Short mmCIF file of N, CA, C and O in Angstrom, two decimals:
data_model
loop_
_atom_site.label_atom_id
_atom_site.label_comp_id
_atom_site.label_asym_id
_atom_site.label_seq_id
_atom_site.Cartn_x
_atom_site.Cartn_y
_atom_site.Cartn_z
N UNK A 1 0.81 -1.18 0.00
CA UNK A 1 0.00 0.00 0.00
C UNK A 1 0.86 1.26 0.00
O UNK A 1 0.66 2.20 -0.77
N UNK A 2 1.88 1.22 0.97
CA UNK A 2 2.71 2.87 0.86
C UNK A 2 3.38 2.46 -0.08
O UNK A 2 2.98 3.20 -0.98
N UNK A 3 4.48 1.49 -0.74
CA UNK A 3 4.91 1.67 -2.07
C UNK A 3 3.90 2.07 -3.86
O UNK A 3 4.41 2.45 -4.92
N UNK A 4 2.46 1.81 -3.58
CA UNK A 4 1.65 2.11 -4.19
C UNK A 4 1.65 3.72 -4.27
O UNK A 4 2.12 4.39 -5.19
N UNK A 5 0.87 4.33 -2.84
CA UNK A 5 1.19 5.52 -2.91
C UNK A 5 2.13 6.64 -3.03
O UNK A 5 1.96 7.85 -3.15
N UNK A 6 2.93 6.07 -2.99
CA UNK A 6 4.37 6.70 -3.06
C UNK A 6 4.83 6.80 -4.36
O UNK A 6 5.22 7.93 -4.65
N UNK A 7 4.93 5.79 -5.41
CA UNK A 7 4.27 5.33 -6.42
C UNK A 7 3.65 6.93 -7.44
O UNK A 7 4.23 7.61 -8.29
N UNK A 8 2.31 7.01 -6.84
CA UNK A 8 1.23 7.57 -7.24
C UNK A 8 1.93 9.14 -7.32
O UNK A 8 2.02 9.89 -8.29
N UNK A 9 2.32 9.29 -6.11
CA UNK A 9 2.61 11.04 -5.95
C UNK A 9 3.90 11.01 -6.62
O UNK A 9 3.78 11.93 -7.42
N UNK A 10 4.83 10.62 -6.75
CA UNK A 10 5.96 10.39 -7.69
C UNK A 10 5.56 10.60 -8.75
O UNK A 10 5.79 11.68 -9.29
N UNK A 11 4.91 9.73 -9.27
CA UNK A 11 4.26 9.96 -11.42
C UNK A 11 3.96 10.88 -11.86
O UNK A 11 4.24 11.34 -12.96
N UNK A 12 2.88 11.56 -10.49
CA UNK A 12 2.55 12.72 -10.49
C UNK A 12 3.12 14.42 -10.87
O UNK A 12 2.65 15.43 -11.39
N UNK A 13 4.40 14.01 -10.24
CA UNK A 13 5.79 15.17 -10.30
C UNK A 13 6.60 15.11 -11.12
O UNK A 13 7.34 16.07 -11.35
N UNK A 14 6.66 14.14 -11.67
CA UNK A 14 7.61 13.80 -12.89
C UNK A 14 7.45 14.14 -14.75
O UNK A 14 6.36 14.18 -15.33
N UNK A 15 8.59 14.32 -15.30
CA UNK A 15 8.12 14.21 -16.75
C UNK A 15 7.94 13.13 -17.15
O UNK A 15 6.99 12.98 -17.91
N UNK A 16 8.68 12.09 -16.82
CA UNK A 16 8.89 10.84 -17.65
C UNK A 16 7.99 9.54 -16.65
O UNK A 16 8.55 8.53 -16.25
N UNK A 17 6.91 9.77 -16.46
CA UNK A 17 6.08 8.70 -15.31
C UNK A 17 6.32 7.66 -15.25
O UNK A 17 6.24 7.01 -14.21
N UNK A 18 6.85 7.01 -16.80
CA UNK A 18 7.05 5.69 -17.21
C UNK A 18 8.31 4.46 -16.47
O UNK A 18 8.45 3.27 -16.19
N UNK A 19 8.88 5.57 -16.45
CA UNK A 19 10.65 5.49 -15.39
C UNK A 19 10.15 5.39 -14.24
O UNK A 19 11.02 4.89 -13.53
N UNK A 20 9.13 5.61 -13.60
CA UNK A 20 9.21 5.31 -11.86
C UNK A 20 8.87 4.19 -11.55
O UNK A 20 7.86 3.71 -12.06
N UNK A 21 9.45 3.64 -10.86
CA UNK A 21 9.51 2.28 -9.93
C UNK A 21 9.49 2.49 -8.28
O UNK A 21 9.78 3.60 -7.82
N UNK A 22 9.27 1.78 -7.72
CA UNK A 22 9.06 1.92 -5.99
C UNK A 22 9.19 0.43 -6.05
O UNK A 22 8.51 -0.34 -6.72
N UNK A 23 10.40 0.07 -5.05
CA UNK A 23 10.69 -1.70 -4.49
C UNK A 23 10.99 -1.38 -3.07
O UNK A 23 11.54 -0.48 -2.45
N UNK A 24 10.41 -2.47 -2.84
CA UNK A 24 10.10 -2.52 -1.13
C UNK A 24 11.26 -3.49 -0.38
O UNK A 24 11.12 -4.72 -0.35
N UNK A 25 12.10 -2.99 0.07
CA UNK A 25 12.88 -3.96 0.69
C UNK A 25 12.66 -3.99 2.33
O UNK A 25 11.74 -3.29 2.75
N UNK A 26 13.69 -4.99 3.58
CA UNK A 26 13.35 -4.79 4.87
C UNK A 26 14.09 -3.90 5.13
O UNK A 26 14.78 -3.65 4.14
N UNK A 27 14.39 -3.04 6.27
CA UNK A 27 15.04 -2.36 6.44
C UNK A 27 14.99 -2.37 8.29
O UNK A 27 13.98 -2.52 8.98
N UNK A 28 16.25 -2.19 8.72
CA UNK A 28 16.66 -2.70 10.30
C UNK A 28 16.60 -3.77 10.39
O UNK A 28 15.87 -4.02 11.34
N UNK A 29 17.08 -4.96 9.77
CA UNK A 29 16.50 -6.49 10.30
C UNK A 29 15.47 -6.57 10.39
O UNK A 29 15.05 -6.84 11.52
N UNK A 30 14.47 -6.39 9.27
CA UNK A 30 13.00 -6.87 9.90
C UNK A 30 12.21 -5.89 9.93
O UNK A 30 11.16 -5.65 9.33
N UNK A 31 13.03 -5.14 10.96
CA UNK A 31 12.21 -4.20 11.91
C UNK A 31 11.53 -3.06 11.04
O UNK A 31 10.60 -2.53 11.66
N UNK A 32 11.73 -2.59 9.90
CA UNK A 32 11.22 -1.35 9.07
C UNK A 32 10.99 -1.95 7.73
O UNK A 32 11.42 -3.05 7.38
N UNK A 33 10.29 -1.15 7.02
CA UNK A 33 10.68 -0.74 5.45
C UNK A 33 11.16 0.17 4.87
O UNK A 33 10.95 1.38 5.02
N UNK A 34 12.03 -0.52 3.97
CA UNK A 34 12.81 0.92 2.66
C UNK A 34 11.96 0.61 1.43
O UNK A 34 11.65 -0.43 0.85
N UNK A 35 11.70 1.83 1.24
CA UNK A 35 10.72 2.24 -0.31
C UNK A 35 12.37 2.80 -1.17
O UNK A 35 13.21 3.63 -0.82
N UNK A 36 12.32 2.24 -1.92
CA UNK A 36 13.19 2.59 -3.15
C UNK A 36 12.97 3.34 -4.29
O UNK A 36 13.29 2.80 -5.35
N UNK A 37 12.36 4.78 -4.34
CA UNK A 37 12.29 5.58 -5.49
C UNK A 37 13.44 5.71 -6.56
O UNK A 37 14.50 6.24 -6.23
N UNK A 38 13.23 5.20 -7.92
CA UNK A 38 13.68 5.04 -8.83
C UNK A 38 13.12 5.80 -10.24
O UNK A 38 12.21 5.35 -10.94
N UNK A 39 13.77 6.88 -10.48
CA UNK A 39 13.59 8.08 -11.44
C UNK A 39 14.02 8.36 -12.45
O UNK A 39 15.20 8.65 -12.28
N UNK A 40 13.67 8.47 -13.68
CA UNK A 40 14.93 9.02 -14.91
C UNK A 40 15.70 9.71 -14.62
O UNK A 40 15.17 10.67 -14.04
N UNK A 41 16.98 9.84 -14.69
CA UNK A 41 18.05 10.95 -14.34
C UNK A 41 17.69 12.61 -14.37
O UNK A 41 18.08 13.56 -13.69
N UNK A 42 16.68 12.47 -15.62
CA UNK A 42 16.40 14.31 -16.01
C UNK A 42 15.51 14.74 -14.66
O UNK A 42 15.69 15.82 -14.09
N UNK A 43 14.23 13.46 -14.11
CA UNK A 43 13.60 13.83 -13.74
C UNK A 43 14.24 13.44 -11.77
O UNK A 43 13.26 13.00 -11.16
N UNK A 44 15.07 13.48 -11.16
CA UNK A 44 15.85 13.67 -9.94
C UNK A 44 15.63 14.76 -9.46
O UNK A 44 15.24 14.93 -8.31
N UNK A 45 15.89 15.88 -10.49
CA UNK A 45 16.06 17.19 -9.12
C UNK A 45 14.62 17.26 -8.83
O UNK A 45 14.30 17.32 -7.65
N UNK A 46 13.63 17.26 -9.82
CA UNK A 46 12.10 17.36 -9.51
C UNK A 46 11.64 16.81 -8.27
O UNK A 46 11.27 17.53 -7.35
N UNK A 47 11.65 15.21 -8.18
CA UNK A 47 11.30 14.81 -6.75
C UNK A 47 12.22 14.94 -5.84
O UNK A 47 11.79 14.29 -4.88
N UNK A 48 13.48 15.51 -5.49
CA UNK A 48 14.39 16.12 -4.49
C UNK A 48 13.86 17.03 -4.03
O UNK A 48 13.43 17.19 -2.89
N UNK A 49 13.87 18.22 -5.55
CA UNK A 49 13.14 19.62 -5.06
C UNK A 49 14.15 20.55 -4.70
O UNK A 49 15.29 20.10 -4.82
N UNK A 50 14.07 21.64 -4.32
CA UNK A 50 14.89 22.91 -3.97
C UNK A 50 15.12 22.59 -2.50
O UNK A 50 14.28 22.57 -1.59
N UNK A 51 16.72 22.30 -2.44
CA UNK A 51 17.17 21.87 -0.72
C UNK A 51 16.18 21.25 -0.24
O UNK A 51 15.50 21.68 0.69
N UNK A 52 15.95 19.99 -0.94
CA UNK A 52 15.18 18.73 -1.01
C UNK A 52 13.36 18.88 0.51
O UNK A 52 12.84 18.38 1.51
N UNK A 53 13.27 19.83 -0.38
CA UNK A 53 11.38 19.90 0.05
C UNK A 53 11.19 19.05 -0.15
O UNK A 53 11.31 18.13 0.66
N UNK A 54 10.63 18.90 -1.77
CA UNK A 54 9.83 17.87 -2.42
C UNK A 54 10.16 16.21 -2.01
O UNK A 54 9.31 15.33 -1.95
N UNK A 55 11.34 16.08 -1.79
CA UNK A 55 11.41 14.43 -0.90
C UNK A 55 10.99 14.32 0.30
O UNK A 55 10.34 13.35 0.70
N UNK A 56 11.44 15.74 1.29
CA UNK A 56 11.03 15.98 2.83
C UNK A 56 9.48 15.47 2.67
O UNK A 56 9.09 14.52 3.34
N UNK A 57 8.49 16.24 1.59
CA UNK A 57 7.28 16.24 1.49
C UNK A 57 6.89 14.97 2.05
O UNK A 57 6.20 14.63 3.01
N UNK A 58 7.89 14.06 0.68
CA UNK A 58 7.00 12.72 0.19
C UNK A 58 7.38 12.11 1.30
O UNK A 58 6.44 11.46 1.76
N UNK A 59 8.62 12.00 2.13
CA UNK A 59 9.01 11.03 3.22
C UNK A 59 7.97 11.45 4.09
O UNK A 59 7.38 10.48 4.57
N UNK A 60 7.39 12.86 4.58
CA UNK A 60 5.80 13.21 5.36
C UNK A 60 4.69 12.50 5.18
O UNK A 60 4.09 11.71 5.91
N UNK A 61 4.48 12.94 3.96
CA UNK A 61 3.21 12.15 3.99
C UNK A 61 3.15 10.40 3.85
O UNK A 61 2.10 9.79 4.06
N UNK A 62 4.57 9.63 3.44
CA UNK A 62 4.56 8.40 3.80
C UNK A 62 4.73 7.85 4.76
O UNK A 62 4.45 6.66 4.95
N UNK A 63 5.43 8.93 5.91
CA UNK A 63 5.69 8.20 7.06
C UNK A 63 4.42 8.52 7.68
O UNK A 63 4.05 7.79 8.60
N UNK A 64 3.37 9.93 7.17
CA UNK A 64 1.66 9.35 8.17
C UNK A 64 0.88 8.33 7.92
O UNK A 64 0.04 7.86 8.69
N UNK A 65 1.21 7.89 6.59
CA UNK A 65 0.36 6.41 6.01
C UNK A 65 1.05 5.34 6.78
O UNK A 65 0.31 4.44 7.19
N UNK A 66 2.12 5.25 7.01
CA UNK A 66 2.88 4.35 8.13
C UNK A 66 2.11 4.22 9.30
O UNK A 66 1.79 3.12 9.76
N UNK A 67 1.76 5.45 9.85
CA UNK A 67 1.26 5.16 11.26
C UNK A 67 2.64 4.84 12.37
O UNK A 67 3.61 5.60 12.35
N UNK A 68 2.60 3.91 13.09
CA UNK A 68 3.92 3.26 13.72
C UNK A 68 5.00 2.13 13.25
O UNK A 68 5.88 1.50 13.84
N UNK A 69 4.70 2.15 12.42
CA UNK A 69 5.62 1.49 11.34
C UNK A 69 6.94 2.37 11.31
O UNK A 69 7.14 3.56 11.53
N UNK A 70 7.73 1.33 10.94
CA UNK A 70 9.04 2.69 10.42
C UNK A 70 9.23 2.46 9.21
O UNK A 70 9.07 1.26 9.04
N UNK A 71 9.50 2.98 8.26
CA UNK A 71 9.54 3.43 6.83
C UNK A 71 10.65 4.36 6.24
O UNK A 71 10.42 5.57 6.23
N UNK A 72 11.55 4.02 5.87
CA UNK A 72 12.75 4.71 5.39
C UNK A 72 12.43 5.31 3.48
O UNK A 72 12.16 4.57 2.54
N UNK A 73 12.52 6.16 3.46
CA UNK A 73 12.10 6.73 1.64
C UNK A 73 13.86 6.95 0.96
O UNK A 73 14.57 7.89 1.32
N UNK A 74 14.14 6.29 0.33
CA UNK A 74 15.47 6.42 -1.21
C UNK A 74 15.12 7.15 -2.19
O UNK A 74 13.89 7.05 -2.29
N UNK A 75 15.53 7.85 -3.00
CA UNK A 75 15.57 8.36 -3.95
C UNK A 75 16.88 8.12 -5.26
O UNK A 75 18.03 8.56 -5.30
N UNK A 76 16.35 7.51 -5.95
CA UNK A 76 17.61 6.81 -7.01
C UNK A 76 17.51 6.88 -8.10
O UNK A 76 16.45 6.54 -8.63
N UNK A 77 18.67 7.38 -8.90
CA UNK A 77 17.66 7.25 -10.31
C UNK A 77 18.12 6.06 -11.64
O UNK A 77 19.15 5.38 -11.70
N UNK A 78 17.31 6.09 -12.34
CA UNK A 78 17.46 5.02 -12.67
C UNK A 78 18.90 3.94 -13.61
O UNK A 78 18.88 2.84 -14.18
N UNK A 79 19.75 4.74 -13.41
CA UNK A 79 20.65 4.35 -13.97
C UNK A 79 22.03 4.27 -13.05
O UNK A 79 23.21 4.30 -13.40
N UNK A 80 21.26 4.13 -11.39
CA UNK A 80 22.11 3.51 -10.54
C UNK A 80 21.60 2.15 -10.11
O UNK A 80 20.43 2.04 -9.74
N UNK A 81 22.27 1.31 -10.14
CA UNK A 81 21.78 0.02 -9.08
C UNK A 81 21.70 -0.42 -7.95
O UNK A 81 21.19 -1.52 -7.75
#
């Protein structure tokens, strides 16, 4: 569900929608999740943002869909592995 939404508001901000990916790995042993945002290179500074708002944003509003969960947000683009 939060890699969905996360997902959603990403496509949203972007030029190239087609390039976004979100993979869910564990994160702390177990204990959390890492969302893996994956972006065309052009389109990086967009979801960063100016002295990275636009990620601050998205890590906000994913960590309230979390609730007490812990949830770590990446930003990568796509031509790193």
């Amino acid at each position: 569900m939060l890699a969905d939404a996360l997902e959603h508001l990403v496509r949203g901000i972007v030029d190239n929608p087609d390039d976004v990916s979100v993979r869910t790995k564990n994160w702390r042993r177990g204990d959390g999740e890492l969302l893996e945002v994956r972006v065309n290179p052009e389109d990086l500074g967009r979801v960063i943002g100016r002295s990275g708002r636009t990620a601050r944003a998205l890590r906000t509003v994913v960590g309230a869909l979390a609730g007490d969960k812990a949830v770590r947000v990446d930003v990568v683009d796509v031509d790193r592995r």
